[in-house]
XYZ file of C-alpha atoms in Angstrom:
719
model
C -121.328 -94.770 43.167
C -119.305 -98.156 42.450
C -119.591 -100.805 45.060
C -116.750 -100.446 47.135
C -114.783 -103.990 47.455
C -111.358 -105.469 48.144
C -108.995 -106.882 50.608
C -105.651 -107.213 51.845
C -104.659 -110.638 51.473
C -101.154 -111.074 49.784
C -100.673 -113.412 46.450
C -98.041 -116.319 46.667
C -96.679 -115.119 49.986
C -95.304 -111.972 48.312
C -96.016 -108.364 49.266
C -94.600 -104.931 47.920
C -93.345 -102.830 50.527
C -95.858 -99.927 51.222
C -94.279 -96.340 51.706
C -95.763 -94.116 54.325
C -93.689 -90.859 53.947
C -94.707 -88.287 56.883
C -94.394 -85.266 54.336
C -96.673 -85.370 51.501
C -97.097 -81.819 51.103
C -94.769 -81.481 48.114
C -96.008 -84.215 46.026
C -98.179 -82.245 43.863
C -95.146 -80.508 42.271
C -94.374 -83.652 40.629
C -97.830 -84.718 39.313
C -99.483 -83.875 36.009
C -102.276 -81.385 35.816
C -105.686 -82.724 34.584
C -108.700 -80.605 33.546
C -111.467 -80.756 31.031
C -111.246 -79.564 27.550
C -114.002 -77.679 26.679
C -114.237 -73.779 26.729
C -117.270 -71.444 26.027
C -117.858 -67.806 25.915
C -117.431 -66.474 29.604
C -120.913 -65.483 31.036
C -121.137 -61.820 31.951
C -123.056 -62.672 34.954
C -120.485 -65.060 36.597
C -117.954 -63.206 38.651
C -117.044 -65.267 41.588
C -117.987 -69.030 41.838
C -118.166 -70.998 45.112
C -117.248 -75.015 44.749
C -118.187 -77.019 47.481
C -116.043 -80.036 48.112
C -113.396 -78.576 45.995
C -110.520 -80.434 47.695
C -112.276 -83.785 46.770
C -112.294 -85.788 43.789
C -114.584 -84.631 40.761
C -115.009 -81.138 42.491
C -111.218 -80.714 42.086
C -111.059 -81.478 38.672
C -113.636 -78.593 38.038
C -111.870 -76.541 40.396
C -108.676 -76.686 37.957
C -110.703 -76.828 34.847
C -112.287 -73.471 35.548
C -109.360 -71.445 37.017
C -106.921 -72.656 34.185
C -109.823 -72.222 31.379
C -111.396 -69.123 32.442
C -109.351 -66.276 34.044
C -112.420 -64.382 33.880
C -113.919 -66.273 36.938
C -112.499 -66.217 40.407
C -113.304 -69.672 41.711
C -113.314 -70.249 45.586
C -112.545 -73.926 46.729
C -114.713 -74.504 49.912
C -114.017 -77.588 51.685
C -113.926 -79.065 54.969
C -110.908 -81.239 54.392
C -112.493 -84.469 55.516
C -110.596 -87.807 55.374
C -111.155 -88.162 51.364
C -110.018 -84.733 50.479
C -106.390 -83.222 50.310
C -104.652 -79.853 49.489
C -102.553 -81.539 47.133
C -105.591 -81.667 44.850
C -105.414 -78.078 43.814
C -102.119 -76.984 45.286
C -100.788 -76.248 42.058
C -103.436 -73.377 41.633
C -102.230 -71.454 44.539
C -100.284 -69.074 42.446
C -103.158 -68.146 40.189
C -104.684 -64.888 41.047
C -108.214 -66.018 40.204
C -108.195 -69.051 42.835
C -108.667 -69.114 46.456
C -109.477 -71.678 49.194
C -111.817 -71.376 52.017
C -111.737 -74.085 54.934
C -115.222 -74.518 56.141
C -118.111 -76.987 56.576
C -121.310 -77.050 54.629
C -123.349 -77.920 57.643
C -122.158 -74.656 59.035
C -124.453 -71.646 58.327
C -121.568 -69.320 59.588
C -118.924 -70.824 57.419
C -120.959 -70.836 54.561
C -122.331 -66.970 54.914
C -118.672 -66.039 55.513
C -117.438 -67.658 52.596
C -120.125 -65.982 50.052
C -120.153 -62.613 51.876
C -116.195 -62.338 51.964
C -115.793 -63.326 48.289
C -119.162 -61.855 46.937
C -120.080 -65.311 45.648
C -122.754 -65.079 42.774
C -122.639 -68.926 41.368
C -122.197 -72.159 43.299
C -121.588 -75.637 42.328
C -122.383 -77.925 45.316
C -120.529 -80.889 45.202
C -119.680 -81.739 48.859
C -121.102 -84.741 50.131
C -120.791 -88.224 51.936
C -120.749 -90.364 48.983
C -119.462 -93.910 49.758
C -122.432 -96.171 49.891
C -120.574 -98.805 52.218
C -120.003 -96.395 54.914
C -123.489 -95.116 54.616
C -124.855 -98.720 55.891
C -122.954 -98.097 59.183
C -122.808 -94.408 59.561
C -126.180 -93.183 58.029
C -126.435 -90.520 60.501
C -123.293 -88.767 58.951
C -124.985 -89.072 55.469
C -128.004 -87.353 56.540
C -125.945 -84.439 58.396
C -123.825 -83.555 55.434
C -126.082 -84.452 52.265
C -129.373 -83.307 53.493
C -128.806 -80.811 56.469
C -125.656 -79.362 54.505
C -127.506 -78.863 51.246
C -130.485 -77.236 53.082
C -127.769 -74.830 54.788
C -126.341 -74.176 51.277
C -129.797 -73.497 49.875
C -130.800 -71.247 52.514
C -127.491 -69.022 52.158
C -127.632 -69.003 48.625
C -131.399 -67.524 48.940
C -130.261 -64.963 51.812
C -127.464 -63.975 49.071
C -129.442 -64.086 45.870
C -127.169 -66.444 44.519
C -127.664 -66.270 40.452
C -126.888 -69.807 39.776
C -127.033 -72.954 42.285
C -125.809 -76.088 40.425
C -126.480 -79.059 42.877
C -124.350 -82.362 41.843
C -126.711 -85.405 42.733
C -126.134 -89.073 41.534
C -127.543 -91.771 39.163
C -128.362 -93.704 42.171
C -131.290 -91.770 43.009
C -133.388 -93.791 40.438
C -132.564 -97.186 42.243
C -131.971 -100.046 40.333
C -132.461 -100.536 36.676
C -133.523 -104.190 35.014
C -131.188 -105.146 32.377
C -133.796 -105.210 29.817
C -135.446 -101.652 30.932
C -134.633 -98.592 28.896
C -132.278 -95.881 30.146
C -133.841 -93.551 32.769
C -134.844 -89.995 31.618
C -134.520 -87.087 33.843
C -138.515 -87.298 34.769
C -138.089 -90.956 35.788
C -139.551 -91.623 39.428
C -136.592 -91.715 42.139
C -136.469 -94.705 44.125
C -133.333 -94.946 46.008
C -132.428 -98.569 47.627
C -129.581 -97.320 50.266
C -128.723 -94.845 52.490
C -126.570 -92.820 50.506
C -128.697 -92.591 47.422
C -131.822 -91.646 49.960
C -129.909 -88.897 51.291
C -129.008 -87.675 47.704
C -132.635 -87.803 46.863
C -133.914 -86.036 49.915
C -131.348 -83.313 49.168
C -132.936 -83.064 45.599
C -136.334 -82.433 47.254
C -134.866 -79.308 49.160
C -133.332 -77.914 45.925
C -136.675 -78.545 43.770
C -138.416 -76.788 47.160
C -136.435 -73.693 46.781
C -136.782 -73.513 43.150
C -140.516 -73.775 43.507
C -141.053 -71.876 46.680
C -138.143 -69.071 46.628
C -137.548 -69.235 42.776
C -133.842 -69.922 43.598
C -132.180 -70.554 40.108
C -131.139 -73.991 40.615
C -130.187 -76.806 38.092
C -129.461 -80.614 39.338
C -127.153 -82.742 37.794
C -127.120 -86.539 37.944
C -124.261 -88.307 36.914
C -122.849 -91.971 36.361
C -119.989 -93.305 37.791
C -116.986 -91.192 37.604
C -113.331 -92.223 37.749
C -109.726 -91.025 37.173
C -106.731 -89.473 38.774
C -107.432 -87.891 42.497
C -109.984 -90.145 43.440
C -109.774 -91.343 47.289
C -108.896 -95.116 47.016
C -112.238 -96.321 48.919
C -113.810 -96.609 45.363
C -113.282 -99.617 43.272
C -110.990 -98.477 40.457
C -108.331 -96.830 42.522
C -108.814 -99.177 45.443
C -108.220 -102.284 43.403
C -105.143 -100.183 41.551
C -103.461 -99.863 44.945
C -103.818 -103.459 45.956
C -102.320 -104.924 42.998
C -99.495 -102.395 43.336
C -98.780 -103.814 46.722
C -98.957 -107.326 45.497
C -102.249 -108.300 47.091
C -105.720 -109.870 45.937
C -108.688 -107.749 45.033
C -111.975 -109.136 46.615
C -115.136 -108.640 45.047
C -118.772 -108.217 46.906
C -121.030 -110.847 45.792
C -121.017 -112.694 42.428
C -119.222 -109.481 40.838
C -121.765 -109.475 38.180
C -123.114 -106.027 39.193
C -122.609 -103.492 36.336
C -121.574 -99.646 36.490
C -121.409 -96.908 33.737
C -118.011 -95.464 33.979
C -117.247 -91.800 32.811
C -113.669 -90.554 32.987
C -113.341 -87.227 35.142
C -112.211 -85.011 32.420
C -115.382 -85.733 30.314
C -117.186 -85.054 33.653
C -115.512 -81.408 33.754
C -116.732 -80.904 30.431
C -120.159 -81.748 31.239
C -120.421 -79.366 34.293
C -118.796 -76.831 32.139
C -121.432 -77.298 29.580
C -124.274 -77.256 31.862
C -123.131 -73.974 33.566
C -122.690 -72.040 30.322
C -125.423 -73.787 28.162
C -127.966 -75.288 30.751
C -131.528 -73.989 31.591
C -132.295 -73.003 35.134
C -134.711 -75.324 36.758
C -133.846 -78.204 34.861
C -132.331 -81.860 35.638
C -129.455 -83.119 33.461
C -128.208 -86.581 33.336
C -124.632 -87.133 32.393
C -124.482 -90.545 30.959
C -121.657 -92.890 29.798
C -121.723 -95.631 27.234
C -119.394 -97.776 29.007
C -121.311 -100.081 31.023
C -118.875 -102.580 32.614
C -119.295 -105.404 35.194
C -117.204 -105.758 38.133
C -115.680 -109.082 37.004
C -114.861 -107.555 33.604
C -113.429 -104.534 35.466
C -110.979 -106.574 37.097
C -109.801 -108.510 34.153
C -108.916 -105.042 32.635
C -107.060 -104.144 35.591
C -105.304 -107.379 35.811
C -104.173 -106.719 32.116
C -102.987 -103.210 33.063
C -100.636 -105.031 35.469
C -99.663 -107.428 33.073
C -101.316 -110.426 35.376
C -103.390 -113.155 34.606
C -106.811 -114.163 36.051
C -105.596 -117.774 36.441
C -103.204 -116.812 39.114
C -106.079 -116.269 41.518
C -105.894 -112.606 41.800
C -109.641 -112.264 42.591
C -111.727 -113.686 45.402
C -115.242 -112.814 46.515
C -116.758 -111.593 50.010
C -120.310 -111.576 51.387
C -122.391 -108.664 49.394
C -123.495 -105.368 50.852
C -126.834 -105.288 52.539
C -128.533 -104.429 49.294
C -126.453 -103.832 46.052
C -127.904 -102.558 43.076
C -127.410 -104.680 40.035
C -127.515 -101.872 37.546
C -127.818 -98.067 37.070
C -128.610 -96.708 33.469
C -129.505 -93.154 32.595
C -130.521 -91.408 29.147
C -128.149 -88.422 28.746
C -129.588 -87.205 25.408
C -130.737 -83.878 26.993
C -127.018 -83.135 27.761
C -125.892 -84.204 24.767
C -128.132 -82.098 22.912
C -126.448 -79.065 24.637
C -123.520 -80.224 22.729
C -121.719 -82.325 25.418
C -120.113 -85.786 24.458
C -118.141 -88.475 26.045
C -114.621 -88.227 24.575
C -112.395 -90.661 26.604
C -112.719 -94.407 25.863
C -112.730 -96.652 28.892
C -109.464 -98.259 28.003
C -107.647 -94.671 27.757
C -109.149 -93.384 31.005
C -108.480 -96.601 32.718
C -104.728 -96.599 31.399
C -103.998 -92.967 32.515
C -105.669 -93.803 35.890
C -103.871 -96.732 36.807
C -100.472 -95.100 35.631
C -101.341 -92.014 38.134
C -102.327 -94.385 40.969
C -99.028 -96.670 40.483
C -97.012 -93.598 40.827
C -98.857 -91.353 43.440
C -101.649 -93.458 44.825
C -99.708 -94.517 48.011
C -98.451 -91.077 49.048
C -101.114 -88.713 47.761
C -103.364 -89.007 50.943
C -100.673 -90.423 53.515
C -101.710 -93.667 54.890
C -104.284 -95.363 53.297
C -104.039 -99.126 54.801
C -107.513 -98.757 56.732
C -109.135 -97.758 53.144
C -108.090 -100.803 51.471
C -109.859 -103.192 53.601
C -112.700 -105.329 52.388
C -115.223 -103.180 54.123
C -114.216 -99.726 55.040
C -113.675 -98.467 58.445
C -116.033 -96.115 59.721
C -113.773 -92.616 60.341
C -116.219 -90.789 62.795
C -118.071 -92.157 65.652
C -121.943 -92.592 64.859
C -124.622 -90.406 66.521
C -125.865 -91.514 69.894
C -129.579 -90.954 70.806
C -129.621 -88.050 73.695
C -131.274 -90.342 76.308
C -128.672 -93.301 75.812
C -125.656 -90.452 75.990
C -127.355 -88.839 79.490
C -127.399 -92.213 80.764
C -123.777 -92.687 79.802
C -122.724 -89.712 81.356
C -124.506 -90.172 84.340
C -122.820 -93.708 84.885
C -119.531 -92.158 83.916
C -119.558 -88.925 86.133
C -121.060 -90.854 88.887
C -119.888 -89.343 92.103
C -118.060 -86.578 90.627
C -121.354 -84.913 89.479
C -122.634 -85.186 92.966
C -119.719 -83.329 94.476
C -119.937 -80.748 91.958
C -123.581 -80.060 93.092
C -122.373 -80.365 96.766
C -124.943 -81.079 99.594
C -128.640 -80.936 98.598
C -130.909 -79.260 101.287
C -134.044 -81.104 102.158
C -137.296 -80.234 103.913
C -138.480 -81.654 107.009
C -140.011 -84.513 105.622
C -136.879 -85.780 103.801
C -137.966 -84.311 100.537
C -135.225 -82.363 98.567
C -136.405 -78.748 98.731
C -135.722 -78.436 94.713
C -138.332 -81.036 93.992
C -140.858 -79.105 96.774
C -140.092 -76.152 94.841
C -140.875 -77.652 91.497
C -144.285 -79.092 92.454
C -145.034 -75.388 93.930
C -144.226 -73.857 90.357
C -146.162 -76.669 88.733
C -149.220 -75.790 90.892
C -148.686 -72.067 90.265
C -148.468 -72.593 86.141
C -151.677 -74.742 86.370
C -153.828 -71.987 88.417
C -152.634 -69.212 86.005
C -153.694 -71.065 82.616
C -157.136 -69.318 82.520
C -155.322 -65.835 82.992
C -152.735 -66.797 80.272
C -155.581 -67.612 77.561
C -157.305 -64.543 78.528
C -154.095 -62.418 77.538
C -153.574 -64.295 74.458
C -157.463 -63.837 73.312
C -156.954 -60.268 73.878
C -154.022 -59.700 71.905
C -155.671 -61.858 69.065
C -158.626 -59.305 68.945
C -156.942 -56.050 69.889
C -153.267 -56.566 69.090
C -153.462 -55.178 65.391
C -155.186 -52.145 66.299
C -152.855 -51.334 69.090
C -149.592 -52.954 67.461
C -148.192 -49.395 66.898
C -148.682 -48.408 70.388
C -146.769 -51.524 71.911
C -144.000 -51.417 69.494
C -143.220 -47.984 70.331
C -144.035 -48.168 74.135
C -142.110 -51.373 74.632
C -139.457 -50.790 72.026
C -140.495 -54.205 70.341
C -138.686 -55.461 67.390
C -140.808 -55.851 63.925
C -140.387 -58.592 61.748
C -141.176 -58.448 58.021
C -141.420 -61.584 55.995
C -141.176 -60.945 51.907
C -141.718 -64.141 50.072
C -141.040 -61.606 46.977
C -137.649 -60.719 46.861
C -137.059 -57.225 45.263
C -134.416 -58.683 42.820
C -135.639 -60.126 39.405
C -134.957 -63.749 37.997
C -136.440 -62.807 34.690
C -134.789 -61.960 31.686
C -135.909 -58.518 29.853
C -134.893 -59.864 26.355
C -137.274 -62.785 26.684
C -140.754 -62.300 26.556
C -143.997 -64.406 26.042
C -147.118 -62.771 25.338
C -150.911 -64.215 25.252
C -153.149 -61.820 23.238
C -157.066 -62.597 23.827
C -159.861 -59.999 24.400
C -162.468 -62.574 24.786
C -163.097 -63.671 28.500
C -162.856 -67.198 27.854
C -162.964 -69.557 30.570
C -159.993 -71.627 29.938
C -157.537 -68.646 29.955
C -156.243 -68.734 33.488
C -155.739 -72.347 33.160
C -153.859 -71.909 29.794
C -151.613 -68.972 31.348
C -150.606 -70.789 34.432
C -149.628 -73.819 32.239
C -147.486 -71.942 29.855
C -145.567 -70.186 32.590
C -144.994 -73.503 34.223
C -143.656 -75.151 30.795
C -141.610 -72.224 29.524
C -138.277 -71.767 30.931
C -138.462 -69.827 33.995
C -136.437 -66.692 32.965
C -138.993 -65.756 30.515
C -141.208 -62.689 31.355
C -145.170 -62.852 30.570
C -147.613 -60.373 29.202
C -151.365 -60.941 28.995
C -152.881 -58.627 26.637
C -156.535 -58.323 26.617
C -159.915 -56.480 27.459
C -161.003 -55.161 30.832
C -163.227 -58.113 30.930
C -160.715 -60.858 30.160
C -158.318 -59.166 32.503
C -160.870 -59.034 35.439
C -161.568 -62.766 34.788
C -158.060 -63.901 34.834
C -157.146 -61.715 37.719
C -159.563 -63.605 40.139
C -156.910 -66.288 40.534
C -154.280 -66.162 43.348
C -151.471 -67.854 41.582
C -151.945 -65.209 38.855
C -151.858 -62.462 41.469
C -148.624 -64.033 42.712
C -146.735 -64.004 39.446
C -147.763 -60.459 38.983
C -146.253 -59.524 42.429
C -143.198 -61.340 41.352
C -142.768 -59.217 38.135
C -143.188 -62.384 36.040
C -146.513 -61.631 34.677
C -147.814 -58.144 33.551
C -151.459 -57.704 32.496
C -152.179 -54.878 30.179
C -155.261 -53.893 28.031
C -154.937 -53.601 24.329
C -153.121 -50.370 23.682
C -155.381 -47.381 22.041
C -155.052 -47.141 18.492
C -155.047 -51.174 18.287
C -157.974 -53.737 17.621
C -157.222 -57.297 18.805
C -160.776 -58.549 18.346
C -160.416 -59.327 14.576
C -157.733 -61.110 12.634
C -157.021 -57.997 10.462
C -156.985 -56.016 13.543
C -154.093 -58.337 14.870
C -152.533 -58.372 11.741
C -152.116 -54.369 11.867
C -150.833 -54.460 15.428
C -148.253 -57.153 14.892
C -146.989 -55.387 11.591
C -146.818 -51.776 13.474
C -143.484 -50.620 14.708
C -145.178 -48.851 17.699
C -146.541 -52.312 19.085
C -142.750 -53.479 19.285
C -141.295 -50.362 20.797
C -144.120 -49.546 23.399
C -145.092 -53.106 24.439
C -142.401 -55.519 23.471
C -139.070 -53.642 23.935
C -136.508 -54.306 25.135
C -137.102 -58.108 24.255
C -135.163 -59.621 21.558
C -136.924 -63.006 21.514
C -140.844 -62.956 21.283
C -142.767 -65.950 21.977
C -146.518 -65.061 20.828
C -149.336 -67.571 21.318
C -153.070 -67.289 21.135
C -156.016 -68.940 23.096
C -156.076 -72.026 20.676
C -152.406 -72.936 21.145
C -150.495 -74.740 23.863
C -147.177 -76.102 24.649
C -146.570 -79.581 26.046
C -145.027 -80.349 29.277
C -143.722 -83.963 28.036
C -141.605 -82.466 25.332
C -138.003 -82.813 25.260
C -137.559 -79.138 23.990
C -137.934 -75.925 25.341
C -138.325 -72.587 23.687
C -134.943 -71.847 24.371
C -133.788 -74.629 21.985
C -135.098 -72.247 18.979
C -133.723 -69.217 19.890
C -130.836 -69.488 16.861
C -133.843 -69.076 14.468
C -135.107 -65.413 13.341
C -138.771 -66.827 12.968
C -140.449 -70.399 13.784
C -143.956 -71.475 13.913
C -146.466 -74.342 13.125
C -145.853 -75.040 9.233
C -148.717 -74.544 6.970
C -147.060 -77.236 4.356
C -144.073 -79.213 4.212
C -142.703 -77.310 1.065
C -143.038 -73.899 2.950
C -140.122 -71.850 2.219
C -140.385 -69.075 4.721
C -141.883 -68.985 8.382
C -144.889 -70.706 9.801
C -148.103 -69.970 11.551
C -147.858 -66.929 13.793
C -150.367 -68.110 16.301
C -147.709 -70.140 18.135
C -144.611 -68.545 17.202
C -141.192 -67.419 18.025
C -139.918 -64.383 16.608
C -136.406 -62.237 16.829
C -137.415 -58.703 17.211
C -134.374 -57.136 15.677
C -135.346 -59.117 12.481
C -138.875 -57.832 12.641
C -138.043 -54.306 13.579
C -135.345 -54.392 10.436
C -138.334 -55.056 8.132
C -141.020 -52.457 9.541
C -138.304 -49.856 9.313
C -138.447 -49.777 5.447
C -141.636 -51.498 4.589
C -145.588 -51.198 5.470
C -147.930 -53.873 5.047
C -151.280 -53.361 3.274
C -154.396 -53.416 5.065
C -156.492 -56.644 4.296
C -153.575 -58.262 2.513
C -151.544 -61.221 3.694
C -151.522 -62.087 7.369
C -149.111 -60.682 9.543
C -147.240 -64.101 9.923
C -147.003 -64.702 6.284
C -146.124 -60.883 5.579
C -143.192 -60.821 8.245
C -141.765 -64.127 7.813
C -141.244 -63.762 4.018
C -139.499 -60.494 4.426
C -137.470 -61.715 7.387
C -136.176 -64.708 5.075
C -134.625 -62.422 2.678
C -132.560 -60.247 5.072
C -128.864 -60.887 5.119
C -127.764 -63.895 7.202
C -131.370 -64.818 8.030
C -131.873 -67.955 10.007
C -135.298 -69.222 9.030
C -136.406 -72.871 10.460
C -137.360 -74.983 7.634
C -141.065 -76.504 7.495
C -139.725 -80.093 8.348
C -137.780 -78.712 11.332
C -140.917 -76.211 12.096
C -143.064 -79.152 12.466
C -140.917 -80.108 15.679
C -141.765 -76.894 16.984
C -145.693 -76.811 16.676
C -148.208 -78.754 14.764
C -151.312 -77.449 13.048
C -151.681 -79.108 9.403
C -148.470 -80.913 9.335
C -148.159 -84.026 11.458
C -145.322 -84.780 13.788
C -145.026 -87.303 16.545
C -143.662 -85.307 19.418
C -143.954 -81.409 18.617
C -143.214 -78.790 21.352
C -146.759 -77.794 20.905
C -150.114 -77.595 19.075
C -152.033 -74.965 17.400
C -155.961 -75.901 16.967
C -157.537 -74.002 14.158
C -161.136 -73.414 13.625
C -161.250 -76.446 11.413
C -159.306 -79.429 12.698
C -157.268 -80.674 9.680
C -157.865 -84.290 9.001
C -153.956 -84.712 8.394
C -153.732 -84.419 12.177
C -157.105 -85.084 13.490
C -158.711 -87.123 11.308
C -157.165 -90.477 12.370
C -158.330 -92.023 15.515
C -154.772 -93.602 16.207
C -153.329 -90.071 15.872
C -155.922 -88.503 18.319
C -155.064 -91.310 20.844
C -151.237 -90.825 20.471
C -151.657 -86.857 21.186
C -153.907 -87.209 24.163
C -151.489 -89.636 25.712
C -148.419 -87.461 24.672
C -149.924 -83.978 25.474
C -152.991 -84.559 27.490
C -153.065 -80.665 28.430
C -154.302 -80.275 24.863
C -157.800 -80.923 25.885
C -157.451 -77.497 27.763
C -158.106 -75.926 24.370
C -159.720 -78.582 22.612
C -162.853 -78.974 24.741
C -163.129 -75.172 25.114
C -163.227 -74.844 21.495
C -165.853 -77.556 21.152
C -168.021 -75.918 23.670
C -167.683 -72.590 22.151
C -168.625 -74.221 18.817
C -171.610 -75.992 20.523
C -172.682 -72.426 22.050
C -172.404 -70.669 18.555
C -174.746 -73.325 17.055
């Protein structure tokens, strides 16, 4: 977030009168309605969306955008109505049937659960947070309570309600300071927060990731640059400075004013969240990056220009800096741009819109904002106090009143309070009975399981069941990945687990092999876990098919029965063999290729149709359309060439060109950073013959050694 800064001194002795109306409840009727510009095909599995912090700044833009753009969705604005929130931000929506407001605290499990259950929520945007860095230096407990514990509450309630999407809003500040000569940070960069606010957001992200890994809660994390625009509470730099200049007061910069931030207009931010909801992938992190990097000094100059003021008139002064103030943040937003989002609002245009709005509404939208406009903010809520100090304060304050309430205390003959005497007896009794307690515990440990049923029935004891594998499935029937290998190779378990980690979470997996290979893989506890969660299914090669030879594989993969009995109801089919692998560092996923009917590793750059089927993605409706009217002759072309050539001739076929397929997978045609590799029996010199190329491959995709080393080992054993 932007460094908060400002002051309340006057310039040239003049100061504009500050209106403080008692009733600001009707101001929204006169205000323009702001929202984003994007619109996508509504998702069939989104019914009711809960947006936490919806009466605040960014979330209120998202609330307005979804309510006004998607009448198919019901939007529930969930907000505590803290100091920086106001009903004015969404009162214009009260008459819309797909909008409702629920006042509640994210740190209250009862509030969150009630909202989810009463509204049958299936999707959550979690914006609610304490976000002002300056306040985090003086009231860090509050940031931990809201940002960390509040997120934990949201996650636990979302898990219990089997929420379909949980989109968590984080910040670019979790990355920490970025040097001027450093590259923009990717989503995979290390988190290194430098202030209590950023640390609390990073901690919240750890919880979100934990619920994704442990419980498969379908989460997405979003890290955005600084967002600005109308409706932002004037504790942040742009609205604060605008309000001060409108009052005729100086603005005060923290430190030298050379700190830079990247600014994104709120309308573009709303478009980003809309894009992530409709096109983002579960389990992913998206940076929302801006191209407008501006120093605080430059920002002041632009604001003075909007007011027609000159810097030479001494409108800017400086104060001491924060305890620590990051000089710069910089994130790479290419991953989100690849989904189709773009920054549309130039900074000058967005700034003018913002300044105009605050000059008209800023002083009245939230009521009295005097305390907010100081150089350093005023902490609105008292800091937490350690319990022992609180107890001491209470004792000193209550004094004789507490004694009077307790009344006279009885004493024993030796003057000791009887209560103390009784407590001593209790302590002695507890010590004498420790051996008895231990014997009882040992008895339950050894004999408890065999008599559990009797104890439950005889004493009406409650039973507790813990199930880490919920009955509902998070996996899509229309997306199937399959490994076919009948030989019990030693690397199959590692390969299968790796692919399930790299391929987007919603894909189901099938391992098809022999009894021996299945038995070998089934020894793995993670494999058993995946089977129990219904993500992975292990089957033998169906009767009538042979997967031990290439020709047997060709016949199976060009037979309608295989697709009807094994692959159905999938529409997208990712096939991979034991000599193929996808790279974890790739910026692409299988979902980026779903527009094509067939894509595989190209044999040559001038190939017209398809690619190698050993690591390939194919659309099943196209495969079936070919197989309904044509039959492959035995011992003819391989299944991949035979199928892809015919699919490419279908009306409206979408076949990836060879130059594009090289980005998907590399076998014979070199590409710098493909999504995966296929290592055939003979490694082609065009890819593996150059030592520098091999080093680049191992540096970019070290997991390729899983299959490379096993291939070399099998060749040595064969010799």
